[in-house]
Coordinates of C-alpha atoms in Angstrom, one line a residue:
M1 CA -21.9 -132.7 -90.0
M2 CA -23.9 -135.7 -91.2
P3 CA -24.7 -136.0 -94.9
H4 CA -28.0 -137.4 -96.1
S5 CA -28.7 -137.3 -99.8
E6 CA -31.3 -138.7 -102.1
S7 CA -31.7 -138.0 -105.8
T8 CA -33.4 -139.6 -108.8
S9 CA -32.5 -140.0 -112.4
N10 CA -36.2 -140.4 -113.3
P11 CA -37.6 -137.1 -114.5
Q12 CA -41.0 -138.0 -113.1
P13 CA -42.6 -136.8 -110.9
T14 CA -41.7 -133.2 -111.1
G15 CA -42.6 -130.0 -109.3
Y16 CA -45.0 -130.3 -106.3
A17 CA -45.4 -134.0 -106.6
C18 CA -41.6 -134.5 -106.6
I19 CA -41.2 -132.4 -103.4
Q20 CA -44.0 -134.1 -101.6
R21 CA -42.3 -137.4 -102.1
Y22 CA -39.2 -136.1 -100.4
V23 CA -41.1 -134.6 -97.4
K24 CA -42.0 -138.1 -96.3
T25 CA -38.3 -139.1 -95.9
L26 CA -37.2 -136.0 -93.9
D27 CA -37.1 -135.4 -90.1
S28 CA -36.8 -132.1 -88.2
S29 CA -33.0 -131.8 -88.3
P30 CA -31.4 -128.6 -89.3
G31 CA -29.5 -128.7 -92.6
V32 CA -29.2 -127.6 -96.2
Y33 CA -31.3 -128.7 -99.2
R34 CA -30.6 -128.5 -103.0
M35 CA -33.2 -128.5 -105.8
L36 CA -32.1 -130.0 -109.1
D37 CA -33.5 -130.0 -112.6
G38 CA -33.8 -132.9 -115.0
E39 CA -30.1 -132.6 -116.0
S40 CA -29.0 -132.6 -112.3
R41 CA -28.1 -128.9 -112.4
V42 CA -28.6 -127.2 -109.1
L43 CA -31.5 -124.7 -109.2
Y44 CA -31.5 -123.5 -105.6
V45 CA -29.6 -124.0 -102.3
G46 CA -31.4 -123.2 -99.1
K47 CA -31.0 -123.8 -95.3
A48 CA -33.5 -124.8 -92.7
R49 CA -33.8 -125.0 -88.9
N50 CA -36.2 -127.9 -89.6
L51 CA -35.7 -129.6 -92.9
K52 CA -39.1 -131.3 -92.9
A53 CA -41.1 -128.1 -92.2
R54 CA -39.1 -126.0 -94.6
V55 CA -39.4 -128.4 -97.6
S56 CA -43.1 -128.9 -96.8
N57 CA -43.6 -125.2 -97.6
Y58 CA -42.5 -125.9 -101.2
A59 CA -45.0 -128.7 -101.5
R60 CA -47.9 -126.2 -101.3
P61 CA -48.9 -123.6 -103.9
G62 CA -48.9 -119.8 -103.2
H63 CA -45.3 -118.7 -103.9
S64 CA -43.8 -115.9 -105.9
G65 CA -43.3 -116.2 -109.6
R66 CA -39.6 -117.0 -109.2
I67 CA -40.2 -119.8 -106.7
E68 CA -43.1 -121.2 -108.7
R69 CA -40.8 -121.5 -111.8
M70 CA -38.1 -123.1 -109.6
I71 CA -40.5 -125.7 -108.2
A72 CA -41.9 -126.5 -111.7
A73 CA -38.3 -127.3 -112.9
T74 CA -37.4 -129.4 -109.9
T75 CA -37.0 -133.2 -110.6
S76 CA -34.9 -134.2 -107.6
M77 CA -33.5 -132.9 -104.3
M78 CA -30.4 -133.4 -102.1
F79 CA -30.0 -132.9 -98.4
L80 CA -27.2 -132.4 -95.9
T81 CA -28.1 -132.4 -92.2
T82 CA -26.0 -130.3 -89.8
R83 CA -25.6 -130.1 -86.0
T84 CA -26.9 -126.5 -85.8
E85 CA -28.8 -123.9 -87.9
T86 CA -25.7 -121.7 -87.7
E87 CA -23.7 -124.4 -89.3
A88 CA -26.4 -124.8 -92.0
L89 CA -26.2 -121.0 -92.8
L90 CA -22.5 -121.1 -93.3
L91 CA -22.7 -124.3 -95.4
E92 CA -25.6 -122.8 -97.5
Q93 CA -23.6 -119.7 -98.5
N94 CA -20.5 -121.7 -99.2
L95 CA -22.5 -124.0 -101.6
I96 CA -24.1 -121.0 -103.3
K97 CA -20.7 -119.5 -104.1
Q98 CA -19.5 -122.9 -105.4
L99 CA -22.5 -124.0 -107.4
K100 CA -24.0 -120.6 -108.5
P101 CA -27.6 -121.8 -108.6
K102 CA -30.0 -120.1 -111.0
Y103 CA -32.6 -119.0 -108.4
N104 CA -30.4 -117.9 -105.5
V105 CA -29.2 -114.3 -104.8
L106 CA -25.6 -114.5 -106.0
L107 CA -22.6 -112.3 -105.3
R108 CA -20.6 -112.4 -108.5
D109 CA -17.7 -110.1 -107.7
D110 CA -15.6 -111.6 -104.9
K111 CA -12.0 -110.5 -105.1
S112 CA -9.7 -110.2 -102.1
F113 CA -8.9 -106.7 -100.8
P114 CA -5.5 -105.2 -100.4
N115 CA -3.8 -104.4 -97.1
I116 CA -0.8 -102.4 -96.0
L117 CA 1.9 -104.6 -94.6
V118 CA 4.8 -103.4 -92.4
A119 CA 7.1 -106.4 -92.9
K120 CA 9.0 -107.6 -89.8
D121 CA 11.5 -110.0 -91.3
H122 CA 14.3 -107.4 -91.6
A123 CA 16.1 -105.0 -89.3
F124 CA 14.7 -102.1 -91.3
P125 CA 11.1 -103.1 -92.0
Q126 CA 9.6 -102.4 -95.5
I127 CA 6.1 -100.9 -95.9
K128 CA 4.2 -102.1 -98.9
K129 CA 0.9 -103.1 -100.4
H130 CA -0.2 -106.8 -99.7
R131 CA -3.0 -108.9 -101.2
G132 CA -3.9 -112.5 -100.5
A133 CA -3.0 -114.8 -97.6
K134 CA -1.3 -113.2 -94.7
K135 CA 1.8 -115.5 -94.7
E136 CA 4.5 -112.9 -94.3
K137 CA 5.7 -111.9 -90.9
G138 CA 4.6 -108.4 -90.0
A139 CA 1.7 -106.1 -89.1
Y140 CA -1.2 -105.9 -91.4
F141 CA -3.6 -102.9 -91.7
G142 CA -6.7 -103.1 -93.8
P143 CA -8.7 -104.1 -95.7
F144 CA -8.7 -101.1 -98.1
A145 CA -11.4 -100.9 -100.7
N146 CA -9.0 -101.0 -103.7
A147 CA -5.4 -100.6 -104.8
G148 CA -5.9 -96.9 -105.4
A149 CA -6.8 -96.3 -101.7
V150 CA -3.8 -98.2 -100.6
N151 CA -1.4 -96.4 -102.9
R152 CA -2.7 -93.0 -101.9
T153 CA -2.2 -93.8 -98.2
L154 CA 1.3 -95.4 -98.8
N155 CA 2.3 -92.3 -100.8
Q156 CA 1.5 -90.0 -97.9
L157 CA 2.9 -92.4 -95.2
Q158 CA 6.2 -92.4 -97.1
K159 CA 6.3 -88.6 -96.8
A160 CA 5.3 -88.7 -93.1
F161 CA 7.5 -91.5 -91.8
L162 CA 10.2 -91.9 -94.4
L163 CA 9.9 -95.7 -94.5
R164 CA 11.5 -97.7 -97.3
N165 CA 9.4 -99.5 -99.9
C166 CA 12.2 -101.1 -101.8
S167 CA 12.7 -104.9 -102.0
D168 CA 15.2 -106.6 -99.6
S169 CA 17.5 -107.5 -102.5
M170 CA 17.6 -103.9 -103.7
F171 CA 18.1 -102.7 -100.1
E172 CA 21.2 -104.9 -99.7
S173 CA 22.7 -103.9 -103.0
R174 CA 22.6 -100.1 -102.6
T175 CA 25.8 -98.2 -102.2
R176 CA 24.3 -94.7 -102.3
P177 CA 20.8 -93.3 -101.5
C178 CA 18.1 -93.7 -104.2
L179 CA 15.8 -91.0 -105.6
L180 CA 13.2 -91.5 -102.9
Y181 CA 15.8 -90.2 -100.3
Q182 CA 16.5 -87.2 -102.5
I183 CA 12.8 -86.2 -102.6
K184 CA 12.4 -86.8 -98.9
R185 CA 10.3 -90.0 -99.0
C186 CA 12.8 -92.3 -97.4
S187 CA 15.3 -91.9 -94.6
G188 CA 18.1 -93.8 -96.4
P189 CA 18.5 -96.8 -94.1
C190 CA 20.2 -98.8 -96.9
V191 CA 23.3 -96.7 -96.6
G192 CA 23.2 -96.0 -92.8
L193 CA 21.8 -92.5 -92.9
I194 CA 19.5 -93.5 -90.0
S195 CA 20.1 -95.8 -87.1
E196 CA 18.2 -99.0 -86.5
Q197 CA 16.7 -97.5 -83.4
G198 CA 15.7 -94.3 -85.1
Y199 CA 14.1 -96.2 -88.0
A200 CA 12.3 -98.5 -85.5
E201 CA 10.7 -95.3 -83.9
S202 CA 9.4 -94.2 -87.3
V203 CA 7.9 -97.7 -87.9
K204 CA 6.3 -97.5 -84.5
D205 CA 4.8 -94.1 -85.3
A206 CA 3.4 -95.4 -88.6
E207 CA 1.8 -98.4 -86.9
R208 CA 0.3 -96.1 -84.3
F209 CA -1.1 -93.9 -87.0
L210 CA -2.6 -96.9 -88.9
S211 CA -4.0 -98.2 -85.6
G212 CA -6.1 -95.0 -85.1
R213 CA -3.8 -93.0 -82.8
S214 CA -3.2 -90.4 -85.5
T215 CA -3.9 -87.4 -83.2
K216 CA -1.3 -88.5 -80.7
V217 CA 1.3 -88.9 -83.5
Q218 CA 0.6 -85.5 -85.0
E219 CA 0.8 -83.8 -81.6
E220 CA 4.2 -85.4 -81.0
L221 CA 5.4 -84.3 -84.4
A222 CA 4.1 -80.8 -83.8
E223 CA 6.0 -80.6 -80.4
Q224 CA 9.2 -81.8 -82.2
M225 CA 8.6 -79.1 -84.9
M226 CA 8.3 -76.3 -82.3
A227 CA 11.4 -77.5 -80.5
A228 CA 13.4 -77.6 -83.7
S229 CA 12.2 -74.1 -84.6
A230 CA 13.1 -72.8 -81.1
A231 CA 16.5 -74.3 -81.5
M232 CA 16.8 -72.6 -84.9
E233 CA 17.0 -76.0 -86.7
F234 CA 14.8 -74.6 -89.5
E235 CA 15.5 -77.4 -92.0
R236 CA 14.4 -80.0 -89.5
A237 CA 11.4 -77.9 -88.5
A238 CA 10.4 -77.6 -92.2
S239 CA 10.8 -81.4 -92.7
L240 CA 8.5 -82.1 -89.7
R241 CA 6.0 -79.6 -91.0
D242 CA 5.9 -81.5 -94.3
R243 CA 5.4 -84.8 -92.4
I244 CA 2.4 -83.3 -90.5
R245 CA 0.9 -82.1 -93.7
A246 CA 1.3 -85.5 -95.2
L247 CA -0.7 -87.1 -92.3
T248 CA -3.4 -84.4 -92.6
Q249 CA -3.6 -85.2 -96.4
V250 CA -4.2 -88.9 -95.6
Q251 CA -7.2 -88.0 -93.4
T252 CA -8.5 -85.4 -95.8
S253 CA -8.5 -87.9 -98.7
Q254 CA -10.4 -90.3 -96.6
G255 CA -13.4 -88.0 -96.5
I256 CA -15.3 -89.7 -93.7
N257 CA -13.5 -90.2 -90.4
P258 CA -16.2 -91.2 -87.8
R259 CA -15.6 -90.5 -84.1
S260 CA -17.9 -93.2 -82.7
V261 CA -17.0 -96.0 -85.1
T262 CA -13.6 -97.7 -84.6
E263 CA -13.9 -100.9 -86.7
A264 CA -16.9 -101.6 -89.0
D265 CA -18.1 -102.2 -92.5
V266 CA -20.9 -99.8 -93.4
I267 CA -23.2 -101.6 -95.9
G268 CA -25.9 -99.8 -97.9
L269 CA -28.3 -101.8 -100.2
Y270 CA -30.4 -100.2 -102.9
M271 CA -32.8 -102.2 -105.2
D272 CA -34.6 -101.1 -108.3
S273 CA -36.3 -102.9 -111.2
G274 CA -35.0 -106.4 -110.2
Q275 CA -31.4 -105.1 -109.8
A276 CA -29.4 -104.3 -106.7
C277 CA -26.3 -102.4 -105.7
V278 CA -24.5 -102.9 -102.3
Q279 CA -22.1 -100.2 -101.3
V280 CA -19.5 -101.1 -98.6
F281 CA -17.4 -98.6 -96.7
F282 CA -14.4 -100.0 -94.8
I283 CA -14.0 -98.2 -91.4
R284 CA -10.8 -99.2 -89.5
A285 CA -9.1 -97.4 -86.7
N286 CA -11.7 -94.6 -86.9
Q287 CA -10.6 -94.0 -90.5
N288 CA -12.4 -94.5 -93.8
W289 CA -10.2 -96.9 -95.9
G290 CA -12.3 -96.6 -99.0
N291 CA -15.6 -97.9 -100.4
K292 CA -16.6 -100.4 -103.1
D293 CA -19.8 -101.3 -104.9
F294 CA -21.1 -104.8 -105.6
Y295 CA -24.0 -105.9 -107.8
P296 CA -25.4 -109.2 -106.6
R297 CA -27.8 -111.1 -108.9
V298 CA -31.3 -110.7 -107.6
G299 CA -34.8 -110.7 -109.1
P300 CA -37.9 -108.5 -108.9
D301 CA -39.4 -110.7 -106.1
V302 CA -36.4 -110.7 -103.8
S303 CA -36.8 -108.8 -100.6
P304 CA -34.1 -106.4 -99.2
A305 CA -33.8 -108.7 -96.1
E306 CA -33.2 -111.8 -98.3
A307 CA -30.7 -109.9 -100.5
M308 CA -28.8 -108.5 -97.5
E309 CA -28.5 -111.9 -95.8
A310 CA -27.2 -113.5 -99.0
F311 CA -24.7 -110.7 -99.5
L312 CA -23.4 -111.0 -95.9
G313 CA -23.1 -114.8 -96.0
Q314 CA -21.2 -114.8 -99.3
F315 CA -19.1 -111.7 -98.8
Y316 CA -17.7 -112.9 -95.5
D317 CA -17.3 -116.5 -96.6
N318 CA -13.6 -116.0 -97.2
K319 CA -13.0 -112.7 -95.4
E320 CA -12.7 -111.9 -91.7
P321 CA -15.7 -109.7 -90.6
P322 CA -15.0 -106.6 -88.5
R323 CA -16.4 -106.1 -85.0
Q324 CA -19.4 -104.3 -86.3
L325 CA -21.6 -104.5 -89.4
I326 CA -23.7 -101.4 -89.8
L327 CA -26.5 -102.1 -92.3
S328 CA -29.2 -100.1 -94.1
D329 CA -31.6 -103.1 -94.0
A330 CA -32.2 -105.9 -91.5
T331 CA -31.5 -109.4 -92.6
E332 CA -34.0 -112.3 -92.4
N333 CA -32.2 -114.0 -89.6
A334 CA -30.2 -111.3 -87.9
D335 CA -29.4 -113.3 -84.7
L336 CA -28.4 -116.3 -86.7
M337 CA -26.2 -114.3 -89.0
Q338 CA -24.5 -112.6 -86.1
D339 CA -23.8 -116.0 -84.4
A340 CA -22.5 -117.5 -87.6
L341 CA -20.1 -114.6 -88.3
S342 CA -19.0 -114.5 -84.6
E343 CA -18.3 -118.2 -84.8
K344 CA -16.3 -117.8 -88.0
A345 CA -14.3 -114.8 -86.6
G346 CA -13.7 -116.4 -83.2
R347 CA -14.9 -113.2 -81.5
K348 CA -18.2 -111.2 -81.2
V349 CA -19.4 -109.6 -84.4
E350 CA -22.3 -107.1 -83.9
I351 CA -24.9 -106.4 -86.5
L352 CA -26.6 -103.0 -86.3
V353 CA -29.4 -101.3 -88.3
P354 CA -29.1 -97.7 -86.8
Q355 CA -32.1 -95.3 -86.8
R356 CA -30.3 -92.1 -85.7
G357 CA -26.9 -90.6 -84.9
E358 CA -23.6 -90.8 -86.6
K359 CA -24.0 -94.5 -87.6
Q360 CA -27.3 -93.7 -89.3
E361 CA -25.5 -90.9 -91.2
L362 CA -22.9 -93.3 -92.3
V363 CA -25.5 -95.7 -93.6
A364 CA -27.3 -92.9 -95.4
G365 CA -24.1 -92.0 -97.2
A366 CA -23.6 -95.6 -98.2
L367 CA -27.2 -95.9 -99.4
R368 CA -26.8 -92.7 -101.4
N369 CA -23.7 -94.1 -103.1
A370 CA -25.5 -97.4 -103.8
R371 CA -28.5 -95.6 -105.4
E372 CA -26.2 -93.4 -107.6
S373 CA -24.0 -96.3 -108.6
L374 CA -27.0 -98.5 -109.6
A375 CA -28.5 -95.6 -111.7
R376 CA -25.2 -95.3 -113.6
R377 CA -24.9 -99.0 -114.1
M378 CA -28.4 -99.4 -115.4
S379 CA -27.8 -96.5 -117.8
E380 CA -24.5 -98.1 -119.0
S381 CA -26.2 -101.5 -119.3
A382 CA -28.8 -100.1 -121.6
T383 CA -26.1 -98.6 -123.8
Q384 CA -24.1 -101.8 -123.7
A385 CA -27.1 -103.9 -124.7
K386 CA -27.7 -101.6 -127.7
L387 CA -24.0 -102.0 -128.7
L388 CA -24.2 -105.8 -128.4
R389 CA -27.3 -105.8 -130.6
G390 CA -25.3 -103.7 -133.1
V391 CA -22.5 -106.3 -133.0
A392 CA -24.9 -109.1 -133.7
E393 CA -26.3 -107.2 -136.7
A394 CA -22.9 -106.2 -138.0
F395 CA -21.4 -109.7 -137.9
E396 CA -24.7 -111.5 -138.7
L397 CA -25.0 -113.4 -135.4
N398 CA -28.2 -115.1 -134.4
N399 CA -28.3 -113.3 -131.0
P400 CA -26.5 -110.5 -129.2
P401 CA -23.4 -112.0 -127.6
N402 CA -23.3 -112.4 -123.9
R403 CA -19.6 -113.2 -123.8
I404 CA -17.0 -111.8 -126.3
E405 CA -13.4 -113.0 -125.9
V406 CA -10.6 -110.9 -127.4
Y407 CA -7.1 -112.3 -127.8
D408 CA -3.7 -110.6 -128.2
N409 CA 0.0 -111.5 -127.9
S410 CA 2.9 -109.5 -126.7
H411 CA 6.7 -110.1 -126.9
I412 CA 10.0 -108.4 -127.8
Q413 CA 11.7 -110.4 -130.6
G414 CA 10.1 -113.5 -129.2
T415 CA 11.3 -113.0 -125.6
N416 CA 9.0 -113.1 -122.5
A417 CA 6.1 -113.9 -124.8
V418 CA 2.7 -113.8 -123.3
G419 CA -0.9 -114.1 -124.5
G420 CA -3.8 -112.1 -123.2
M421 CA -7.5 -112.7 -123.2
I422 CA -10.0 -110.1 -122.2
V423 CA -13.8 -110.6 -121.9
A424 CA -16.7 -108.3 -122.4
G425 CA -20.5 -108.8 -122.0
P426 CA -23.8 -107.1 -121.2
E427 CA -22.2 -105.4 -118.1
G428 CA -19.1 -104.2 -119.9
F429 CA -15.5 -105.5 -119.3
M430 CA -15.5 -108.7 -117.1
K431 CA -12.1 -108.2 -115.6
S432 CA -12.4 -111.1 -113.2
A433 CA -12.6 -113.3 -116.3
Y434 CA -9.4 -111.9 -117.9
R435 CA -6.6 -114.5 -118.4
K436 CA -2.9 -114.4 -119.2
F437 CA -1.0 -117.2 -120.8
N438 CA 2.8 -117.5 -120.4
I439 CA 3.9 -118.9 -123.8
R440 CA 5.7 -122.2 -123.1
G441 CA 6.3 -123.5 -126.6
D442 CA 10.1 -124.3 -126.7
D443 CA 9.8 -125.2 -130.4
L444 CA 8.3 -121.8 -131.4
T445 CA 10.4 -119.5 -133.7
P446 CA 10.9 -116.1 -132.0
G447 CA 8.1 -113.8 -133.1
D448 CA 5.9 -116.7 -134.4
D449 CA 2.5 -115.0 -133.7
F450 CA 0.6 -117.9 -135.3
G451 CA 2.3 -120.4 -133.1
M452 CA 1.7 -118.4 -130.0
M453 CA -2.0 -118.0 -130.9
K454 CA -2.3 -121.7 -131.4
E455 CA -0.8 -122.4 -128.0
V456 CA -3.1 -119.9 -126.3
L457 CA -6.3 -121.2 -128.0
T458 CA -5.3 -124.8 -127.5
R459 CA -4.9 -124.3 -123.8
R460 CA -8.0 -122.2 -123.5
F461 CA -10.4 -124.5 -125.2
T462 CA -8.9 -127.7 -123.8
R463 CA -9.6 -126.4 -120.4
L464 CA -13.1 -125.2 -121.4
Q465 CA -14.0 -128.7 -122.7
K466 CA -12.9 -130.1 -119.4
E467 CA -14.5 -127.6 -117.1
D468 CA -17.8 -126.9 -118.9
P469 CA -18.4 -129.7 -121.5
E470 CA -22.1 -129.1 -121.5
R471 CA -21.6 -125.3 -122.1
D472 CA -24.2 -124.5 -119.4
K473 CA -22.0 -122.4 -117.0
G474 CA -21.6 -119.3 -119.1
L475 CA -17.9 -119.9 -119.7
W476 CA -18.0 -120.4 -123.4
P477 CA -17.7 -117.3 -125.7
D478 CA -20.4 -116.3 -128.2
L479 CA -17.9 -114.4 -130.3
L480 CA -14.1 -114.4 -130.8
L481 CA -12.3 -111.3 -131.8
I482 CA -8.8 -111.8 -133.2
D483 CA -6.2 -109.1 -133.9
G484 CA -5.4 -109.7 -137.5
G485 CA -6.7 -110.2 -141.0
A486 CA -7.7 -113.2 -143.2
G487 CA -4.5 -115.2 -142.5
Q488 CA -5.0 -115.0 -138.7
V489 CA -8.8 -115.9 -139.0
S490 CA -8.0 -118.9 -141.2
A491 CA -5.3 -120.1 -138.8
V492 CA -7.6 -119.7 -135.8
H493 CA -10.5 -121.5 -137.6
E494 CA -8.1 -124.4 -138.3
I495 CA -7.0 -124.5 -134.6
M496 CA -10.6 -124.5 -133.4
A497 CA -11.6 -127.2 -135.9
Q498 CA -8.8 -129.4 -134.5
H499 CA -10.6 -129.2 -131.1
G500 CA -14.0 -129.9 -132.6
V501 CA -15.2 -126.3 -132.0
E502 CA -16.6 -124.9 -135.2
D503 CA -19.8 -123.3 -134.1
I504 CA -18.3 -120.2 -132.4
P505 CA -18.2 -117.1 -134.7
M506 CA -14.9 -115.4 -135.1
V507 CA -13.9 -112.1 -136.6
G508 CA -10.5 -110.7 -137.4
V509 CA -9.9 -107.0 -136.8
A510 CA -7.3 -105.6 -139.2
K511 CA -6.0 -102.0 -139.4
G512 CA -7.1 -101.6 -143.0
V513 CA -5.9 -99.0 -145.4
D514 CA -2.7 -97.2 -144.2
R515 CA -3.1 -98.9 -140.8
D516 CA -5.3 -96.0 -139.9
H517 CA -7.4 -96.1 -136.7
G518 CA -10.9 -95.9 -138.0
K519 CA -10.4 -97.7 -141.3
E520 CA -10.5 -101.2 -139.7
E521 CA -11.4 -104.1 -141.9
F522 CA -13.3 -107.1 -140.5
H523 CA -12.6 -110.6 -141.7
R524 CA -14.7 -113.7 -141.4
T525 CA -14.1 -117.3 -142.6
G526 CA -15.1 -117.7 -146.3
Q527 CA -16.5 -114.2 -146.6
R528 CA -15.2 -110.9 -148.2
P529 CA -13.8 -108.4 -145.7
F530 CA -15.9 -105.4 -144.9
A531 CA -15.7 -102.1 -143.0
L532 CA -18.1 -100.1 -140.8
K533 CA -18.8 -96.4 -141.1
R534 CA -16.4 -94.2 -139.3
N535 CA -19.0 -92.8 -137.0
D536 CA -20.7 -96.2 -136.2
P537 CA -20.8 -96.8 -132.4
V538 CA -20.2 -100.5 -133.0
L539 CA -16.8 -99.6 -134.6
Y540 CA -15.8 -97.5 -131.6
F541 CA -16.9 -100.4 -129.4
I542 CA -14.7 -102.9 -131.3
Q543 CA -11.8 -100.5 -131.1
R544 CA -12.2 -100.3 -127.4
L545 CA -12.2 -104.1 -127.0
R546 CA -9.1 -104.4 -129.2
D547 CA -7.3 -101.6 -127.3
E548 CA -8.2 -103.2 -124.0
A549 CA -6.8 -106.6 -125.1
H550 CA -3.6 -104.9 -126.3
R551 CA -3.3 -103.0 -123.0
F552 CA -3.7 -106.1 -121.0
A553 CA -1.3 -108.2 -123.1
I554 CA 1.4 -105.4 -123.0
G555 CA 1.0 -104.9 -119.2
T556 CA 1.3 -108.7 -118.6
H557 CA 4.4 -108.8 -120.9
R558 CA 6.0 -105.9 -119.0
A559 CA 5.4 -107.5 -115.7
K560 CA 7.0 -110.7 -116.9
R561 CA 10.0 -108.9 -118.4
A562 CA 10.5 -106.9 -115.1
K563 CA 10.4 -110.1 -113.1
A564 CA 12.9 -111.7 -115.5
I565 CA 15.2 -108.7 -115.2
G566 CA 15.2 -109.0 -111.4
A567 CA 15.9 -112.8 -111.5
T568 CA 19.3 -114.3 -110.9
P569 CA 20.8 -117.7 -111.5
L570 CA 20.6 -118.2 -107.7
D571 CA 16.8 -118.6 -108.1
E572 CA 17.4 -121.9 -109.9
I573 CA 19.4 -123.5 -107.0
A574 CA 17.4 -125.8 -104.8
G575 CA 17.8 -124.8 -101.1
V576 CA 18.6 -121.2 -101.9
G577 CA 15.5 -119.2 -100.7
A578 CA 15.0 -115.5 -100.3
A579 CA 17.1 -115.2 -97.0
R580 CA 20.1 -117.1 -98.3
K581 CA 19.9 -115.4 -101.7
R582 CA 20.1 -112.0 -99.8
A583 CA 23.0 -113.3 -97.7
L584 CA 25.0 -114.4 -100.8
L585 CA 24.3 -111.1 -102.7
A586 CA 25.2 -109.0 -99.6
H587 CA 28.4 -110.9 -99.1
F588 CA 29.6 -111.0 -102.7
G589 CA 27.8 -108.0 -104.2
S590 CA 26.3 -109.8 -107.3
A591 CA 25.3 -113.1 -108.7
K592 CA 28.2 -113.0 -111.1
A593 CA 30.6 -112.7 -108.1
V594 CA 28.9 -115.6 -106.4
S595 CA 29.5 -117.7 -109.5
R596 CA 33.2 -116.9 -109.4
A597 CA 33.6 -117.6 -105.7
N598 CA 35.6 -120.6 -104.5
L599 CA 34.2 -123.1 -102.0
V600 CA 36.1 -121.7 -99.0
D601 CA 34.6 -118.2 -99.6
L602 CA 31.1 -119.7 -100.0
K603 CA 31.3 -121.5 -96.7
A604 CA 32.3 -118.3 -95.0
V605 CA 28.9 -116.7 -95.8
D606 CA 26.7 -116.4 -92.7
G607 CA 23.8 -118.8 -93.0
I608 CA 25.3 -120.9 -95.7
S609 CA 26.1 -124.5 -94.6
A610 CA 29.0 -126.5 -96.0
G611 CA 26.5 -128.7 -97.9
L612 CA 24.7 -125.8 -99.5
A613 CA 28.0 -124.1 -100.3
Q614 CA 29.0 -127.2 -102.2
K615 CA 25.7 -127.2 -104.0
V616 CA 26.1 -123.6 -105.1
Y617 CA 29.7 -124.2 -106.2
D618 CA 28.7 -127.3 -108.2
F619 CA 25.8 -125.4 -109.8
F620 CA 28.0 -122.8 -111.4
H621 CA 30.9 -125.0 -112.2
D622 CA 28.7 -127.7 -113.8
K623 CA 27.5 -124.9 -116.1
G624 CA 31.1 -124.3 -117.2

């Protein structure tokens, strides 16, 4: 890829004249162009088979209102030439995701999707939910649309195949079967109630089922059930019957299980009044593994073809595309997009826009879901906008807030302290913007809520000043809500003043008389506290925000506490990873027993070298 860039700090000429000046410097190479405004903010990113021809189009009038506004604001341009147009398409979508230009179609929700992992680093493999990079050894099945879809499937797979879901350390420390064995959701490999070969057969059946050979697995289980019944082994027959029912339940809960589609994403796009919803159904192994809706930022003059191309490019920028993409609308450059995705995946990716048959029925279902989801969202957005106008009126803000940040702390007598920040705006809760803060202050007194809040806000606004000093990326809050009264508000005001941030309104939400839900008092710096009427929708809205912040902080605290409970001193020893930790715990039974072991016994543990045994021994004895 060969970069070629040119920009100017002089704000003149602008618009058409600016673009015409750049046309003279370009050739017919493929590449990517960027339009920038007078403050060097990226307005638009586009690709071109022929940069000179594409940019020349912008130098002539006759565009839509959105493009005309973009051209008028353009004061400079930047260019990157590429070897091929396919390379330009991939680069364009990557830059759009990074730079979030004002005039591009933008996919804002871009989380990873969970998978089911059958881990293969143990004699008795664990089956579990997995999200993120596929670094663990094992077989991955997915993606699933959400954690709920994974959990439902895992729940039924446990009933059908009796595979363990416990951690390796828990597996090694068991001396008797756990509750899951008692309720027939695990075969008890931890205490030898199933052989390694028998368990491996169950793992193989689970993988076959997840790979789409569900009918074959069910037929074999049915044969085993009939044989057990004929042999008058009625308890075994009943167990096999329950396992068959569990597999049937998986398929029933999936709803759609297409016969002619093995591996595909079914994508339906619906647009209305300058807004769009994209509904994606994940079809893998002839099974529906859930669906999810997305709301890309579009405008009234964006065509379905442009919106679909932008969605595909950005959605699959960090995800592996399936073998087929079944779309409701054609993209602007279908062949180019197909080549780009095939190149990215290292195999052929086929893009289809079906007109009849089962595939068309699948698209129709996705489109119906997209239409209904967008209608609900538009209705909720109207309600949300009204609530935000009410917030502005109640707290005397100049404008309805686009970003409200709510803070809360959670701890038990100062231990495992965490801070939580939730965010809400015109589209409701912005969960991708939530943040958790592990309180690090060693000098804090246990239970010092003021100190914890100071640490959280200091870290938050120090980072904001570094990442968005011009406040033009939408990351700064328009309103802070603090759980507390006048004292907390005064303390927060002082903290913010230390960072030179005194223009953001803040409101303390106190429980009020008798700490009654519904009698909240609101506190602002230098003003008398006040209350809202009990039936005021704005009061309910503030309560929801505060409760969500509390829920998030409590959940984060519990997760941290659970992790701390499962930790051992072995985690602090350099060179003792997960495998060696398991070996030590399996040999001695507990971390406490390891700490009491002599050097000879430590050296006798399988996988522990003489040098590492010395390190473990020294670690505990240095601590007295």
